[in-house]
Amino acid sequence: MNWSDHESFLIIYPHKEFNFDECLLFLGRSNQEVLHQIKGRNLYKLIKVDGTLVLFKIGYIKDSINVEFLNKIPSLVTRKKVAAYIWEWFDLDTNLGEFYKAVSKDKILKKITQDYYGLRIICIQDLFEALIWAILGQQINLTFAYTLKKRFVERFGEYLTFDEDTFWLFPTFEKISSLNVKDLRILQITSRKAEYIIGLAKAMKNGELTKELLNQQQDDQQVQKLLMKHRGVGAWTTDYVMMKCLHNMASLPIADVGLHNAIKHQLGLERKPTIEEIEKLSSGWKGWQAYATFYLWRSLYD
DNA sequence: ATCCAGGAACTGT
DNA sequence: ACAGTTCATGGA
């Protein structure tokens, strides 16, 4: 992590393969997003660090990320954690140059890696949030998924009001673990998804499922096995979580409808590709499947 | 109207 | 193991 501290603000120095505006475009894809706000070229985010709410504003000036604290100036320890949070949020540890090199001759990725140069996987660091967001999005259109997330967050999440704006935190598993299916049905979350969500919240509350546990596993298959033990978590959700939360660059949600549509569009196919075709097409993406998927998703909203 | 959506569990064979 | 069905609703 490369950063400097200036008390009321921080400066973070990303690698050269970083395009803040591309990341901002992804973050702004839904106008129903409640977990961050975008105004002009600035990004606003509320997080909780060691029990205290920290609201900050992120801008980009002269090849560096500028972070300004809004609600109060946190301690040095907290400022360092905020820097680490942002570093991970934009996946700044990854050497994107290696990805570009690896797929420079790939017929699907060659063009879009140039078009979206500097786009990085936007990470969902909270395991509970990553899981619940994946479950909410199962088998429904993204617009409605965002509606459900908004209702869920605004019903059960913590918030901070600043300058007439309200900033939300994703609800905690502690809070959700004590709910009934009925509490979520009111929001038009299906009974089955409500059961999944509450079940996962309980598993996390009793310590059976933690991010640490997943990070300790020897290989990807063990992680998949642990996640899929839980009702509501199948192969797609597992890959999604590995990609967005665990920084697993080799995860490929191969059954994903968005991925299928993106490949169809990029190759100008009449129909969506089959799983077998995707396996062949992706054979050259080894170690970078997650980034390939993310760039293909990005290509859907040009 | 009609089809399908960033799936997964359940049921019957 | 595998295929068909159900969940539930909104978006285009």
XYZ file of C-alpha atoms in Angstrom, chain A:
302
model
C 0.000 0.000 0.000
C 1.414 3.315 -1.099
C -0.085 6.341 0.655
C 0.680 9.467 2.628
C -1.067 10.931 5.643
C -1.984 14.616 6.026
C -4.389 14.385 8.998
C -7.498 15.903 7.431
C -6.875 14.120 4.164
C -4.936 11.227 2.665
C -3.266 10.668 -0.647
C -3.132 7.199 -2.137
C -0.815 6.392 -5.006
C -2.147 3.616 -7.239
C -0.247 1.735 -9.904
C -0.252 3.240 -13.353
C -2.940 0.840 -14.600
C -5.690 2.657 -12.773
C -8.489 4.724 -14.239
C -10.579 6.414 -11.589
C -13.251 7.498 -14.051
C -13.742 3.944 -15.302
C -14.185 2.747 -11.729
C -16.561 5.618 -11.062
C -18.626 4.616 -14.068
C -19.035 1.141 -12.642
C -19.883 2.490 -9.197
C -22.485 4.750 -10.744
C -24.235 2.169 -12.884
C -27.386 2.207 -10.755
C -29.111 5.342 -9.561
C -30.605 3.257 -6.761
C -27.267 2.478 -5.140
C -27.381 3.430 -1.465
C -23.975 2.309 -0.199
C -22.084 5.160 -1.820
C -22.833 8.398 -3.617
C -21.285 10.067 -6.618
C -21.346 13.797 -7.196
C -19.486 15.040 -10.200
C -16.113 13.334 -10.124
C -16.237 12.719 -6.389
C -17.174 9.547 -4.589
C -18.662 9.593 -1.073
C -18.561 6.590 1.217
C -19.447 5.815 4.806
C -17.695 2.968 6.595
C -17.376 1.816 10.180
C -13.904 1.449 11.621
C -13.561 -0.020 15.117
C -17.048 1.092 16.008
C -16.885 4.651 14.696
C -18.509 5.997 11.570
C -16.127 7.524 9.054
C -17.475 9.470 6.115
C -15.060 10.434 3.384
C -14.926 11.911 -0.071
C -12.663 10.530 -2.765
C -11.363 12.488 -5.686
C -8.623 11.966 -8.216
C -5.958 14.563 -8.836
C -2.675 14.216 -10.676
C -2.497 10.414 -10.779
C -3.348 10.063 -7.128
C -6.433 9.324 -5.066
C -7.335 12.123 -2.692
C -9.340 11.255 0.409
C -10.951 13.954 2.495
C -12.603 13.232 5.841
C -15.985 14.848 6.267
C -17.695 14.106 9.569
C -14.578 14.350 11.744
C -10.866 13.769 11.539
C -10.170 10.212 12.629
C -7.175 8.990 14.600
C -4.004 7.993 12.787
C -4.815 4.317 13.312
C -8.226 4.837 11.751
C -6.839 6.894 8.884
C -4.501 4.076 8.064
C -7.415 1.638 8.059
C -9.347 3.902 5.732
C -6.394 3.982 3.361
C -6.241 0.190 3.490
C -9.983 0.012 2.865
C -9.735 2.138 -0.258
C -6.679 0.261 -1.456
C -8.660 -2.967 -1.254
C -11.917 -1.456 -2.555
C -10.243 -0.660 -5.862
C -8.235 -3.872 -5.814
C -4.987 -1.944 -6.001
C -2.753 -4.885 -5.125
C -3.437 -6.533 -8.449
C -0.914 -6.027 -11.221
C -3.277 -5.237 -14.076
C -0.411 -4.997 -16.526
C -0.030 -8.765 -16.197
C -3.695 -9.250 -17.053
C -3.429 -7.063 -20.139
C -0.325 -8.907 -21.248
C -1.961 -12.299 -20.728
C -5.009 -11.486 -22.864
C -3.444 -9.147 -25.415
C -4.222 -11.619 -28.187
C -7.562 -12.879 -26.871
C -10.302 -12.356 -29.404
C -12.924 -11.354 -26.857
C -10.820 -9.400 -24.390
C -8.340 -7.615 -26.603
C -10.689 -4.793 -27.472
C -12.427 -4.288 -24.147
C -9.216 -4.328 -22.125
C -8.144 -1.386 -24.261
C -11.527 0.329 -24.070
C -11.740 0.096 -20.284
C -8.028 0.407 -19.525
C -7.494 0.934 -15.810
C -10.824 -0.470 -14.678
C -10.399 -2.549 -11.543
C -12.686 -5.007 -9.821
C -14.648 -3.052 -7.274
C -14.444 -5.152 -4.150
C -17.168 -5.922 -1.613
C -15.035 -6.406 1.472
C -17.808 -7.388 3.848
C -18.446 -11.115 3.343
C -22.023 -10.818 4.555
C -22.756 -8.003 2.114
C -21.200 -9.910 -0.778
C -23.269 -12.999 -0.022
C -26.540 -11.178 0.496
C -26.071 -9.028 -2.601
C -25.448 -12.162 -4.646
C -28.534 -13.853 -3.248
C -30.741 -10.829 -3.803
C -29.556 -10.759 -7.414
C -30.262 -14.408 -8.136
C -32.635 -14.890 -11.050
C -34.034 -11.354 -11.129
C -33.074 -8.337 -13.187
C -30.423 -6.056 -11.741
C -32.731 -3.076 -11.474
C -35.087 -4.935 -9.202
C -32.141 -6.363 -7.263
C -31.027 -2.814 -6.517
C -34.551 -1.953 -5.389
C -34.513 -4.862 -2.963
C -31.066 -3.934 -1.680
C -32.155 -0.360 -1.125
C -35.178 -1.471 0.877
C -33.081 -3.933 2.866
C -30.374 -1.385 3.687
C -32.792 1.411 4.532
C -34.823 -0.877 6.753
C -32.016 -2.569 8.698
C -28.844 -0.563 8.156
C -27.175 2.168 10.172
C -26.858 5.639 8.676
C -25.230 9.016 9.083
C -26.697 12.302 7.942
C -24.250 14.922 6.777
C -24.949 18.124 4.872
C -28.563 17.068 4.245
C -27.441 13.782 2.698
C -27.943 10.357 4.231
C -25.188 7.765 3.980
C -25.903 4.116 4.723
C -24.014 1.120 6.013
C -24.944 -2.391 4.948
C -26.867 -4.155 7.753
C -24.839 -6.419 10.023
C -25.345 -10.160 10.234
C -25.947 -9.728 13.968
C -29.015 -7.666 13.253
C -30.326 -9.842 10.423
C -29.784 -13.076 12.351
C -32.650 -12.241 14.701
C -35.225 -11.528 11.991
C -38.097 -13.688 10.759
C -38.879 -14.513 7.163
C -41.899 -12.246 7.444
C -39.692 -9.227 8.172
C -38.031 -9.667 4.782
C -41.165 -10.702 2.889
C -42.513 -7.213 3.569
C -39.731 -5.874 1.361
C -40.816 -8.309 -1.399
C -37.846 -10.549 -0.890
C -39.068 -14.066 -1.643
C -39.578 -16.454 1.268
C -36.839 -18.693 0.021
C -34.308 -15.903 -0.287
C -35.396 -14.632 3.123
C -34.589 -18.058 4.561
C -31.205 -18.053 2.843
C -30.371 -14.591 4.123
C -31.354 -15.267 7.708
C -29.621 -18.639 7.616
C -26.374 -17.069 6.469
C -26.673 -14.329 9.074
C -27.048 -16.976 11.773
C -24.099 -18.977 10.454
C -21.947 -15.861 10.570
C -23.186 -14.846 13.989
C -22.303 -18.163 15.541
C -18.876 -18.034 13.926
C -19.432 -21.006 11.638
C -18.774 -18.844 8.583
C -16.156 -16.086 8.544
C -13.982 -14.427 5.932
C -10.930 -15.516 7.904
C -11.985 -19.150 7.664
C -12.323 -18.861 3.901
C -8.986 -17.099 3.556
C -7.277 -19.867 5.532
C -8.235 -22.589 3.067
C -5.542 -24.320 1.047
C -7.252 -24.236 -2.318
C -10.272 -22.882 -4.136
C -12.194 -26.127 -3.953
C -12.140 -26.078 -0.166
C -13.494 -22.527 -0.197
C -16.258 -23.535 -2.605
C -17.140 -26.513 -0.468
C -17.393 -24.400 2.678
C -19.561 -21.763 1.035
C -21.866 -24.208 -0.708
C -22.672 -25.959 2.553
C -25.019 -23.080 3.167
C -28.505 -23.098 1.755
C -28.892 -20.510 -1.000
C -25.233 -20.541 -1.936
C -24.601 -22.413 -5.171
C -21.764 -22.378 -7.677
C -22.622 -18.981 -9.104
C -22.831 -17.244 -5.730
C -19.596 -18.908 -4.640
C -17.753 -17.655 -7.692
C -19.231 -14.213 -7.258
C -18.073 -14.012 -3.645
C -14.624 -15.337 -4.479
C -14.294 -12.755 -7.197
C -15.723 -9.720 -5.408
C -14.825 -10.379 -1.798
C -11.894 -12.785 -1.655
C -9.837 -11.363 -4.551
C -9.702 -14.719 -6.251
C -8.642 -13.854 -9.776
C -9.340 -17.354 -11.077
C -13.045 -17.376 -10.266
C -15.365 -17.626 -13.251
C -19.139 -17.609 -12.768
C -19.579 -19.684 -15.879
C -23.366 -19.964 -15.673
C -23.826 -16.215 -15.330
C -26.402 -14.776 -17.691
C -24.630 -11.442 -17.917
C -21.416 -13.163 -18.922
C -23.285 -15.099 -21.607
C -24.900 -11.989 -23.014
C -21.604 -10.107 -23.014
C -19.816 -12.879 -24.906
C -22.695 -13.125 -27.356
C -22.503 -9.420 -27.995
C -18.708 -9.240 -28.223
C -18.590 -12.081 -30.743
C -21.716 -11.001 -32.589
C -23.398 -14.375 -32.055
C -27.033 -15.082 -32.864
C -27.530 -16.979 -29.620
C -25.903 -17.173 -26.239
C -22.812 -19.384 -25.989
C -23.058 -22.786 -24.333
C -21.105 -23.689 -21.222
C -18.789 -25.833 -23.348
C -18.107 -22.929 -25.699
C -17.334 -20.636 -22.777
C -14.937 -23.209 -21.382
C -13.058 -23.146 -24.655
C -13.155 -19.382 -25.048
C -11.902 -18.872 -21.496
C -9.069 -21.382 -21.721
C -6.640 -18.534 -22.351
C -7.794 -16.553 -19.332
C -6.111 -18.741 -16.715
C -5.463 -16.833 -13.530
C -7.446 -13.859 -14.817
C -10.964 -15.254 -15.198
C -12.380 -12.848 -12.623
C -11.038 -9.818 -14.459
C -12.214 -11.220 -17.784
C -15.709 -11.564 -16.318
C -15.643 -8.109 -14.803
C -14.581 -6.469 -18.057
C -17.271 -8.391 -19.921
C -19.883 -7.219 -17.435
C -18.641 -3.703 -17.979
C -19.139 -4.129 -21.722
C -22.865 -4.662 -21.136
C -23.550 -1.060 -20.265
C -21.793 0.893 -22.945
